[in-house]
Structures are given as C-alpha cells and as structure tokens.
PDB file of C-alpha atoms in Angstrom:
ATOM      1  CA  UNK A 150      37.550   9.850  -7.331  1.00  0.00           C
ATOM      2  CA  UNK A 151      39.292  10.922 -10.442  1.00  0.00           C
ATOM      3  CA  UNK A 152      42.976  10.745 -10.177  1.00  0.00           C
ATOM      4  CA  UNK A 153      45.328  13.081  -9.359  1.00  0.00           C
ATOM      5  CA  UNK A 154      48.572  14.028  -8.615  1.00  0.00           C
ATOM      6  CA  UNK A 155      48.904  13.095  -4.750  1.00  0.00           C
ATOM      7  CA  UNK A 156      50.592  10.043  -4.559  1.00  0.00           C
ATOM      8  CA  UNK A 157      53.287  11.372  -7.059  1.00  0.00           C
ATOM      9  CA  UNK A 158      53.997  14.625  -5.023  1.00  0.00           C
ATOM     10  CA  UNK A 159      54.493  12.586  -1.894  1.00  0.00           C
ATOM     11  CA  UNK A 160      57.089  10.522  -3.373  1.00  0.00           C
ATOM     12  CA  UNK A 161      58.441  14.167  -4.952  1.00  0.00           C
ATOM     13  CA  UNK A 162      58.763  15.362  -1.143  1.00  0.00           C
ATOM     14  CA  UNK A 163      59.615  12.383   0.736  1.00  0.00           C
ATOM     15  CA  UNK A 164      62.756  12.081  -2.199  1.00  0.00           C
ATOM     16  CA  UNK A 165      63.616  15.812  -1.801  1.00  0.00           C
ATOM     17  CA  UNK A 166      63.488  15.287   2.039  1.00  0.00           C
ATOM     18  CA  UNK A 167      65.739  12.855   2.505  1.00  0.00           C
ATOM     19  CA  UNK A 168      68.262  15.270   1.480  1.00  0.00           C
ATOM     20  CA  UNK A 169      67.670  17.905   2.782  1.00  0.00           C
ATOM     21  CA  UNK A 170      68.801  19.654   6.159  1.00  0.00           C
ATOM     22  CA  UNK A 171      65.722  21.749   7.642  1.00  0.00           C
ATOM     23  CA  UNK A 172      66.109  23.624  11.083  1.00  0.00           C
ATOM     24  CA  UNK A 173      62.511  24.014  12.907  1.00  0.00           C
ATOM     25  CA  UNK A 174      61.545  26.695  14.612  1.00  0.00           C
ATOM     26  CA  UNK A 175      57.484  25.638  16.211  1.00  0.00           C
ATOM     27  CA  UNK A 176      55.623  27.804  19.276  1.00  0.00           C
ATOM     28  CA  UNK A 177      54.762  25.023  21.314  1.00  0.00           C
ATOM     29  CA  UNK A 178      56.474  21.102  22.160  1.00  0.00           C
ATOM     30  CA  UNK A 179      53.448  19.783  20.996  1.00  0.00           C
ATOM     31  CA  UNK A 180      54.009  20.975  17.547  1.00  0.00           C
ATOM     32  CA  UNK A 181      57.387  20.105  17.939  1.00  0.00           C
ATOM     33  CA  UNK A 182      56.616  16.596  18.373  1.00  0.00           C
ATOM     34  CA  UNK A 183      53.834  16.217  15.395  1.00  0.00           C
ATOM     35  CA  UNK A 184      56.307  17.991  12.937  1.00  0.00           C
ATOM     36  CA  UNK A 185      59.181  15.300  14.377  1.00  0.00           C
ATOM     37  CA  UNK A 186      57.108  12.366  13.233  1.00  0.00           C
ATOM     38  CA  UNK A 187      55.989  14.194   9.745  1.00  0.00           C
ATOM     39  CA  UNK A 188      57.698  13.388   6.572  1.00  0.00           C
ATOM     40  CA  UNK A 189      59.656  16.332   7.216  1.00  0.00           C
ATOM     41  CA  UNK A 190      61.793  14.279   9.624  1.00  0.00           C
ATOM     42  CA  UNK A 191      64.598  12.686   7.723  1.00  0.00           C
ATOM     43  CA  UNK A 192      65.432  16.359   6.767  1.00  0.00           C
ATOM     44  CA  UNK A 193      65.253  17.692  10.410  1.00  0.00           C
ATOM     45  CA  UNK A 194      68.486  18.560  11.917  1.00  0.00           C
ATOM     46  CA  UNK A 195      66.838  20.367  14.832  1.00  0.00           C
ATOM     47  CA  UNK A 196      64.080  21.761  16.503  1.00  0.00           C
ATOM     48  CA  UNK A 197      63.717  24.963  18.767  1.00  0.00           C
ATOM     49  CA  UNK A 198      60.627  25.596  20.345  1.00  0.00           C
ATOM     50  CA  UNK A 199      60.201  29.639  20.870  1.00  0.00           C
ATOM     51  CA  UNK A 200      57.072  30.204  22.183  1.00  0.00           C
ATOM     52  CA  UNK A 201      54.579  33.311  20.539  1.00  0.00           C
ATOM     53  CA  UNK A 202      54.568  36.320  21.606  1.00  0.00           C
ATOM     54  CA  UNK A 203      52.285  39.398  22.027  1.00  0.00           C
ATOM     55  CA  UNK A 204      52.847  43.451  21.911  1.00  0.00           C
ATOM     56  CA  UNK A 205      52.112  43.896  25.688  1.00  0.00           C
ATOM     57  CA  UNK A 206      52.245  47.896  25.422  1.00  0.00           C
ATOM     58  CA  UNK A 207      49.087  46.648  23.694  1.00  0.00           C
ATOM     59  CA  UNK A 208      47.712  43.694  25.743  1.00  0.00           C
ATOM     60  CA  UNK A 209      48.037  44.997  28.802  1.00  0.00           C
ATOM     61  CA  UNK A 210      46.111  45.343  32.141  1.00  0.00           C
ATOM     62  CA  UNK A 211      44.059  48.278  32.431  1.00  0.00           C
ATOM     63  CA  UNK A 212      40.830  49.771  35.205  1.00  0.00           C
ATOM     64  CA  UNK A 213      38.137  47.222  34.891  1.00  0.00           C
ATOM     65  CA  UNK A 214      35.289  50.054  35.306  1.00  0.00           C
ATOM     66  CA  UNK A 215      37.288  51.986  32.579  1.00  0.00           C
ATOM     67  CA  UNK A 216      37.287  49.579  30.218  1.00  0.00           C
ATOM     68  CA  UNK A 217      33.795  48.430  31.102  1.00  0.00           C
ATOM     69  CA  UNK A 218      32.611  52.011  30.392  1.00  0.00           C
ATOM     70  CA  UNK A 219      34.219  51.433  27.126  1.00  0.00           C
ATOM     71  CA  UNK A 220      31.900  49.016  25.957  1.00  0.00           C
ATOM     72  CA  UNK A 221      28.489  49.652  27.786  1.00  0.00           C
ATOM     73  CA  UNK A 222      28.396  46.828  29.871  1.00  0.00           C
ATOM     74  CA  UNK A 223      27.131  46.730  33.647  1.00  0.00           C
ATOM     75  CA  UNK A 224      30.088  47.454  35.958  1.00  0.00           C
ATOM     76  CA  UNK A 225      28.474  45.015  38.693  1.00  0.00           C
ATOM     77  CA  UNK A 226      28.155  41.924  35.948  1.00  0.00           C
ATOM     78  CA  UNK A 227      30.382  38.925  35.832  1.00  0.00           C
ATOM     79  CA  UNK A 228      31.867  39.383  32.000  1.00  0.00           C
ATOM     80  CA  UNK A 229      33.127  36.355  29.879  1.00  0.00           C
ATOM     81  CA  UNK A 230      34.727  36.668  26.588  1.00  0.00           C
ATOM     82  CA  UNK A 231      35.333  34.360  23.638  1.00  0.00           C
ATOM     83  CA  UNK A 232      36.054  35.372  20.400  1.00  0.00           C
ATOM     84  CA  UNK A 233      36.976  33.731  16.816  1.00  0.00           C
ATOM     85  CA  UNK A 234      36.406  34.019  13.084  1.00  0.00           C
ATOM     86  CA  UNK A 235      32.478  33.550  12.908  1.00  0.00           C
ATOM     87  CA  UNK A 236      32.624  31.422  15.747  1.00  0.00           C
ATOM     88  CA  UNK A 237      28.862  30.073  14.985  1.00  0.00           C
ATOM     89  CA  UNK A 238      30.528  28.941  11.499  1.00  0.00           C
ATOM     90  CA  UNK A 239      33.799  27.945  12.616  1.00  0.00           C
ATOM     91  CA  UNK A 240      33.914  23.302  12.897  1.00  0.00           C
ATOM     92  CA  UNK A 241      37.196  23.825  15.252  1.00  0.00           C
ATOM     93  CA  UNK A 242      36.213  26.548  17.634  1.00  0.00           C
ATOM     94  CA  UNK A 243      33.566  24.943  19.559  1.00  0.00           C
ATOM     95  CA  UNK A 244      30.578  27.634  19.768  1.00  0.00           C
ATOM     96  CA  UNK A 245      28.505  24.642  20.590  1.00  0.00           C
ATOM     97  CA  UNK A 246      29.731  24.745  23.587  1.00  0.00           C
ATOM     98  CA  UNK A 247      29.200  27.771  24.328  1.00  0.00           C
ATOM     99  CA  UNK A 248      25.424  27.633  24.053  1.00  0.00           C
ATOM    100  CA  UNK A 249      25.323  24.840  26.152  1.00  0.00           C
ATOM    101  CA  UNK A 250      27.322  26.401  28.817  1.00  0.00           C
ATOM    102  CA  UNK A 251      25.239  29.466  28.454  1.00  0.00           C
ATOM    103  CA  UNK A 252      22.268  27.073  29.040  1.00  0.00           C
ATOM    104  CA  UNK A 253      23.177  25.243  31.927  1.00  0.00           C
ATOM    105  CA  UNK A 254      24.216  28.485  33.667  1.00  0.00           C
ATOM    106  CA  UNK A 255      20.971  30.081  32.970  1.00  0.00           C
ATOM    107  CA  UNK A 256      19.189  27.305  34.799  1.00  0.00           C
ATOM    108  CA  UNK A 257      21.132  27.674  37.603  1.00  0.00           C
ATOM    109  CA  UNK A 258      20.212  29.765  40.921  1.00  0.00           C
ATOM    110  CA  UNK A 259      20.998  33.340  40.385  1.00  0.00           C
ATOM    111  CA  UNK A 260      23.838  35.082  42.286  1.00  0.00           C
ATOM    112  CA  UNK A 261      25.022  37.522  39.490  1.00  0.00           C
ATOM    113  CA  UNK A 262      24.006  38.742  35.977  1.00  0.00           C
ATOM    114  CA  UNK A 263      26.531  37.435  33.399  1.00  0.00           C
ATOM    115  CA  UNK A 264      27.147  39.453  30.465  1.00  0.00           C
ATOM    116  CA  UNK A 265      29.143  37.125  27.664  1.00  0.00           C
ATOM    117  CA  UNK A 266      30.835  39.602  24.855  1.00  0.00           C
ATOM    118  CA  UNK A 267      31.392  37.471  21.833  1.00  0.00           C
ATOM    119  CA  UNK A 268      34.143  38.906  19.293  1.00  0.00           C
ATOM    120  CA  UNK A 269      34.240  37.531  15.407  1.00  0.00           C
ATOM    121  CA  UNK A 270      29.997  37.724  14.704  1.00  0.00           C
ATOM    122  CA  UNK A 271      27.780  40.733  14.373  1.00  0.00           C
ATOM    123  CA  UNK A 272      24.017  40.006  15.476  1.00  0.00           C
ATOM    124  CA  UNK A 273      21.704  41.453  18.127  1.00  0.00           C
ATOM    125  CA  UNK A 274      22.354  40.728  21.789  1.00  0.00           C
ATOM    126  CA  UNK A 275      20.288  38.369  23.416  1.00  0.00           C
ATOM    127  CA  UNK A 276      19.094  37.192  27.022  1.00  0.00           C
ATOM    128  CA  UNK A 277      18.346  34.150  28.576  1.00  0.00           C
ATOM    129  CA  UNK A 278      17.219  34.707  32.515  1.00  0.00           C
ATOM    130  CA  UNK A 279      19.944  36.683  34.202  1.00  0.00           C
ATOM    131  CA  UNK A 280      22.706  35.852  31.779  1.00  0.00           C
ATOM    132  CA  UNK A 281      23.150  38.012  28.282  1.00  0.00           C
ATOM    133  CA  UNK A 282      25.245  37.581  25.143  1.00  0.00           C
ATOM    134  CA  UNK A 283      26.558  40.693  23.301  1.00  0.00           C
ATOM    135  CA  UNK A 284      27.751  40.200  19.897  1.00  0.00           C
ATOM    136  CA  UNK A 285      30.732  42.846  19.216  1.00  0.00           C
ATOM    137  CA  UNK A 286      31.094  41.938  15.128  1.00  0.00           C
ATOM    138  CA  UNK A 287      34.417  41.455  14.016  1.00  0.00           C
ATOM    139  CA  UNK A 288      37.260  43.844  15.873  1.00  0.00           C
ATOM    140  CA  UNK A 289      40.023  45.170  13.791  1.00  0.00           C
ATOM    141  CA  UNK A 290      41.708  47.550  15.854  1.00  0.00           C
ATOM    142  CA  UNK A 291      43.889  45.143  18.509  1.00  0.00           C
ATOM    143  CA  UNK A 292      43.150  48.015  21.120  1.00  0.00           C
ATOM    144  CA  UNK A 293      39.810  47.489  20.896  1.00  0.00           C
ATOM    145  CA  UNK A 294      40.390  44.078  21.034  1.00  0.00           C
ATOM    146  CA  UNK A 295      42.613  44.758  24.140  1.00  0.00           C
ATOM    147  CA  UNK A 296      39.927  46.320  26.242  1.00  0.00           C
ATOM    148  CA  UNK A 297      37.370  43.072  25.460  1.00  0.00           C
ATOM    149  CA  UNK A 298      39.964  41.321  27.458  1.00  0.00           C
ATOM    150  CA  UNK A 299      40.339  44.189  30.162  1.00  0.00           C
ATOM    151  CA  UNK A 300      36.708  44.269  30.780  1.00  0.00           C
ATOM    152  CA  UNK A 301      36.454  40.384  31.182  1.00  0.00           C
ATOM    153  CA  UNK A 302      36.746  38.801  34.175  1.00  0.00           C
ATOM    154  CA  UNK A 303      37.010  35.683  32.036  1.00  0.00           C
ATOM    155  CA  UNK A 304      38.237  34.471  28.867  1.00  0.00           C
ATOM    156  CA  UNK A 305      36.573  31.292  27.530  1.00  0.00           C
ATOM    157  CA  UNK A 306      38.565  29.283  24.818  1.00  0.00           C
ATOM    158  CA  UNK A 307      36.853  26.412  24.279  1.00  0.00           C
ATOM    159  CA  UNK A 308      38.130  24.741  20.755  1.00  0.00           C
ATOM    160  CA  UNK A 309      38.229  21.082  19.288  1.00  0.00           C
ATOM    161  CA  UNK A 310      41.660  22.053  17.798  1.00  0.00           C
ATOM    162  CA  UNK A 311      44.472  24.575  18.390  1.00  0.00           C
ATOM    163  CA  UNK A 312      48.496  24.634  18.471  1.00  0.00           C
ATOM    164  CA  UNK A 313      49.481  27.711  20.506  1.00  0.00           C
ATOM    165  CA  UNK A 314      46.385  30.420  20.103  1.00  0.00           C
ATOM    166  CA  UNK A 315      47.456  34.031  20.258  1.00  0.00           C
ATOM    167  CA  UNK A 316      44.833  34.980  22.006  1.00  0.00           C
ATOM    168  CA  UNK A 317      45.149  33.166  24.746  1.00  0.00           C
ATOM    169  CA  UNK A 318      48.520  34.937  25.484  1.00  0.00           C
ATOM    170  CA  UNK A 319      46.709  38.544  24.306  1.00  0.00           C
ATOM    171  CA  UNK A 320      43.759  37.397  27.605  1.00  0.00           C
ATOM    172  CA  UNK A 321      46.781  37.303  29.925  1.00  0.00           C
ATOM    173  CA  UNK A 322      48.720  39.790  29.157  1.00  0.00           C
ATOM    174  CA  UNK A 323      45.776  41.770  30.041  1.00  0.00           C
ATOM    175  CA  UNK A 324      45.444  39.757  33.096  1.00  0.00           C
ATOM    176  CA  UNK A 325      42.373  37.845  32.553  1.00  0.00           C
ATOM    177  CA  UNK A 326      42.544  34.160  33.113  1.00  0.00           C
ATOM    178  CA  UNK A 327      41.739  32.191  31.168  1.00  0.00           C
ATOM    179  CA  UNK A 328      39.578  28.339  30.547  1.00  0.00           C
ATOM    180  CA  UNK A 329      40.282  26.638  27.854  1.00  0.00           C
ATOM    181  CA  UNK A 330      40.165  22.993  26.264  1.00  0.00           C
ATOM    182  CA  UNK A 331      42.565  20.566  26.582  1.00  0.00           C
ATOM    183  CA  UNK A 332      43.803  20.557  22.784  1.00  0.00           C
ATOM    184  CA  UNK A 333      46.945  21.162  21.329  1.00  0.00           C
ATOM    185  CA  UNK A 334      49.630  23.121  23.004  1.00  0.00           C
ATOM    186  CA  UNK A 335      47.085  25.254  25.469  1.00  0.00           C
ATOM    187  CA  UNK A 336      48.371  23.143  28.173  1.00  0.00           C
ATOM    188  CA  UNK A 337      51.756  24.473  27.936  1.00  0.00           C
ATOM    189  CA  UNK A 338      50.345  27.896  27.960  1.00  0.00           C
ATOM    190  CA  UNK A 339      48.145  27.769  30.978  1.00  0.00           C
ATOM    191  CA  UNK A 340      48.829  25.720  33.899  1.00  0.00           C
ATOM    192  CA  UNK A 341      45.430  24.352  35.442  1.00  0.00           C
ATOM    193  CA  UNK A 342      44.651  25.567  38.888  1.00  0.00           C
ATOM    194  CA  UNK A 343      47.484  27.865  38.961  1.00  0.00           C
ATOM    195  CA  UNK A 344      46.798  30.758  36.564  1.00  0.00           C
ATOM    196  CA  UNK A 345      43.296  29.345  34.710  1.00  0.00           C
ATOM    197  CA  UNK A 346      41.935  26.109  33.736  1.00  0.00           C
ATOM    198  CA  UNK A 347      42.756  23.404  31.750  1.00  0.00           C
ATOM    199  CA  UNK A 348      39.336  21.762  31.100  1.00  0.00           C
ATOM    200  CA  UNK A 349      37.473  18.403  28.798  1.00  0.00           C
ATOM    201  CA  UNK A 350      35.612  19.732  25.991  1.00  0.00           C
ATOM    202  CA  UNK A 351      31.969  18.949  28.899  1.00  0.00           C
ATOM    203  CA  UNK A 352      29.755  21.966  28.969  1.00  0.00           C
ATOM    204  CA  UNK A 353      28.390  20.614  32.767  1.00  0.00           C
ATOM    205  CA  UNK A 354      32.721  20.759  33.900  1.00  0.00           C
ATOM    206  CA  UNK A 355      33.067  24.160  32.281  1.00  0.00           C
ATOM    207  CA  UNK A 356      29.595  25.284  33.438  1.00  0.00           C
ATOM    208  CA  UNK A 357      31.207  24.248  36.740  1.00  0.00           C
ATOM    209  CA  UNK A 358      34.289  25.748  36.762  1.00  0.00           C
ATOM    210  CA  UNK A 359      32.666  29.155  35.998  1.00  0.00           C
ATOM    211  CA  UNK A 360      30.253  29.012  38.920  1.00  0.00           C
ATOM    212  CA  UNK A 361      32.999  28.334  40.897  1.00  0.00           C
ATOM    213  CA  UNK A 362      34.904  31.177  40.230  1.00  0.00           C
ATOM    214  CA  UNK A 363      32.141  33.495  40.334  1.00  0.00           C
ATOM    215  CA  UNK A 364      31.730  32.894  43.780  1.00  0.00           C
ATOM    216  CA  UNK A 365      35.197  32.978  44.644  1.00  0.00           C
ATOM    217  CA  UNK A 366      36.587  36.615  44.593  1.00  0.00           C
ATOM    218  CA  UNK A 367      40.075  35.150  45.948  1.00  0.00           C
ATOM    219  CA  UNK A 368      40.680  32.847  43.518  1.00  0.00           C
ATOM    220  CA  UNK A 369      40.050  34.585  40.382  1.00  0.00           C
ATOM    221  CA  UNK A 370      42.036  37.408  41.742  1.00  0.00           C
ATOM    222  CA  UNK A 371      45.030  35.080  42.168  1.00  0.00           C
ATOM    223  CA  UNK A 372      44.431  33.251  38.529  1.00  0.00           C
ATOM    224  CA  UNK A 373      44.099  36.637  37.312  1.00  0.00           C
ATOM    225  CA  UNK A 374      47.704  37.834  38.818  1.00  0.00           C
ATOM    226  CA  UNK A 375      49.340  34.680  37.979  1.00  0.00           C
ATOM    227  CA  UNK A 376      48.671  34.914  34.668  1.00  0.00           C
ATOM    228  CA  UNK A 377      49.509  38.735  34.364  1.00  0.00           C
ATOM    229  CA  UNK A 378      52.991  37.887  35.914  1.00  0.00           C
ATOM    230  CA  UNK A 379      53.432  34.631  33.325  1.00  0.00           C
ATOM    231  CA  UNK A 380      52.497  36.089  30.605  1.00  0.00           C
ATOM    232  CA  UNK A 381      54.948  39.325  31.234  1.00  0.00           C
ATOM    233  CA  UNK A 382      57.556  36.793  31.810  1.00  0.00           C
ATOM    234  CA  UNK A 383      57.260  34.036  29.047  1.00  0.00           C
ATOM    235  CA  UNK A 384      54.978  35.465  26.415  1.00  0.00           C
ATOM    236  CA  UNK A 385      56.184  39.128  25.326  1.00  0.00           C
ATOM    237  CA  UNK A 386      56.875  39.599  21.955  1.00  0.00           C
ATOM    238  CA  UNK A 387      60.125  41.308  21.954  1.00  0.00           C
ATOM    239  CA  UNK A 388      61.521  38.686  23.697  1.00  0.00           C
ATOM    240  CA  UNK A 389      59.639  36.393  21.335  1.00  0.00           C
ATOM    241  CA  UNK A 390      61.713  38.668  17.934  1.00  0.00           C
ATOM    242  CA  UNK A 391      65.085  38.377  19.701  1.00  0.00           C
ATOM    243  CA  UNK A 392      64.929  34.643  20.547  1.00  0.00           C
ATOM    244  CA  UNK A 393      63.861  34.071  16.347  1.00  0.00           C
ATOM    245  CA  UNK A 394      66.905  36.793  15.204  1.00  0.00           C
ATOM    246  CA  UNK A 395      69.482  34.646  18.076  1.00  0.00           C
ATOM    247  CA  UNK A 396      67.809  31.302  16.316  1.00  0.00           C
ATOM    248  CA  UNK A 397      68.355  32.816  12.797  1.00  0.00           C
ATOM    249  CA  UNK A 398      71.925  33.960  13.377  1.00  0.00           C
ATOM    250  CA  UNK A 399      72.706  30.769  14.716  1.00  0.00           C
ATOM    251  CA  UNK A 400      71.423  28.924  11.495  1.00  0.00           C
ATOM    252  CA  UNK A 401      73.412  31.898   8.960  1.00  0.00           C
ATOM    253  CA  UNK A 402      77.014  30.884  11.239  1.00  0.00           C
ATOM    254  CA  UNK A 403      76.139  27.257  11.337  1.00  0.00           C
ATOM    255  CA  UNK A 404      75.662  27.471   7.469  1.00  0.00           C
ATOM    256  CA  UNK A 405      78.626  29.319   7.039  1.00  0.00           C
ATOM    257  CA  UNK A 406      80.324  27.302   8.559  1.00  0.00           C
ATOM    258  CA  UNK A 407      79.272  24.127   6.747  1.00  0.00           C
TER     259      UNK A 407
END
C-alpha cells in the first residue's frame, strides 16, 4: 500500500481531543456506548440519547382497503413490505434474506396469497406459487411512502447493520409492526413479542415468525396497536425538535456559563 496520511491524522485528532469538551447528542444507547469507547472519549463531557423522530401527520394510520386501492394490490392478500436504497445492491441491508424467506414460504402449504411490495428497485413483479413480489422503484414523495406502510400488514427489516433506522419508526407510526434483525439499536425500538419481533438474521426463524402471524388475526392486531400507541408516544418528531432545542439551550447556558 503506498503511504498515506492516516497514521498522522490520528495522532492530529487524538491530540486535538484530549482537549477538547464535546457534548453528544446519539438516537439510540447503543450508539451512545460505541461513540463512548471512540477516540472521541477523552473530549466527551456528556452524552444524551434523544431518540429519532418522524412527522406522524405523515406516517400515520390510515383504511387498509384505501390504501390497498392505492397501489393495486389484492385487498384479501397478506402484504409485506421492505424497502432500501437498491436493496439487491445494498452489502448491509440483507436482500438475501429476503429471497430466501420468499423461498421457504413458497414451499410451504398455502393458506393465503402473499403479495411482498419492495421500495428502493424498479423491475417487473414476479411470482413464485401463491406468493408475489412487486417492485415499487424508488419513492420520493414520503406520502407515498406512507401508504406502502398503511397497506402492509407487515414490515420486514432485515439488515446486517443499522443504528436507529427511520423507517422502522415511519412502519409504526402507521401502525404496522414490524420484524426486524437483531443489529444495532432496533432492539431499543421494538420490543420482541410485544409490538413486533426482534429476530437472528435465519431465513427458516423469520420464515417462521411470518407464518405465524398470518394465521393469527389476534396477534398481529395487538402488535399492530402496540406499536401505533409506542410510536405516538416515544417516536414523534416534534417531540424529537424540542428535546434537541432543550439539549441545545442547555449546552449555549452551560457555555455561558463556563
């Protein structure tokens, strides 16, 4: 490798570092914890974790039927989303997965067509047995973007790396649970069994989990309320703008001050 100017920035940063006084401000404890033990920390004089949060007059629920309408999918189908940046491109957001998951549900005994709607790639839609994947392209308008989610009865988030995903929070604010991987700070954002699932990057336990649900009207109705009332609670962005101008004002009078 030629040689470059690494090793002489580091010692640049770890020099202007230690002394400096930096206040953090991270979405998730997870973060929080990585940036603690990062060569920012001899600067760090605290951290505040305010979690992210989405325009909910926006991401909001909405009629099912409606929304299904919207998009031209079958009313009567069980509808997963999952969307991303060229997902089929993308090494962190595991469309792998996907396709397996798609495959081991198409082998299985049918009960009910599945329509997937895949935001991020354009391409034609495809079938395999009773299960079909509709590629929407890439969605710029958020609204349309909303209604994805409100015509889901699922939102897949299956990634091999993530901090605190926005879309996660846009899913429930629409009130569609959501599955995702164990990665990153997802785990504070979802609490498994409760309002969606928490699950190992295994296409047989997501596979799984779907099935499941599909056949349980009761429970995705309550995973679907719970997360509608958490995310209305925890993830809204107003509250998200106040809590950063309250942290800001803070920093300004502790500055001040000092």
């Amino acid at each position: 490798l030629k040689k470059d100017g690494t090793r002489s920035n580091l010692t640049l940063k770890r020099k202007l570092y230690s002394t400096s006084k930096i206040h953090v401000a991270t979405p998730s404890k997870w973060l929080a914890n990585h940036v603690s033990q990062s060569i920012l920390s001899p600067a760090i004089r605290s951290i505040t974790v305010i979690p992210n949060g989405v325009d909910q007059s926006i991401f909001t629920a909405a009629e099912k039927i409606e929304a299904r309408k919207k998009l031209n999918v079958p009313e009567t189908d069980f509808i997963i989303s999952f969307s991303c940046s060229s997902p089929s491109k993308n090494p962190w957001k595991n469309y792998g997965l996907i396709g397996d998951i798609v495959r081991i549900l198409a082998k299985s005994r049918k009960h009910k067509n599945i329509t997937f709607l895949i935001m991020g790639e354009d391409g034609e839609s495809t079938s395999f047995n009773h299960i079909r994947l509709k590629k929407l392209g890439w969605l710029q308008d958020r609204r349309e973007v909303a209604v994805v989610y409100q015509a889901s009865d699922l939102y897949l988030h299956p990634t091999n790396a993530d901090t605190y995903p926005n879309v996660i929070l846009e899913a429930m604010s629409c009130g569609t649970p959501v599955f995702a991987s164990n990665v990153g700070g997802i785990p504070e954002q979802i609490t498994d069994q409760v309002d969606g699932r928490i699950l190992p990057n295994h296409p047989e336990t997501f596979a799984s989990a779907i099935k499941e649900i599909i056949f349980d009207d009761q429970k995705l109705n309550n995973l679907a309320k719970q997360s509608l009332c958490k995310a209305r609670k925890l993830f809204n962005e107003s509250d998200m703008i106040k809590r950063y101008n309250d942290w800001y004002q803070q920093g300004i009078s502790d500055f001040t001050r000092n």
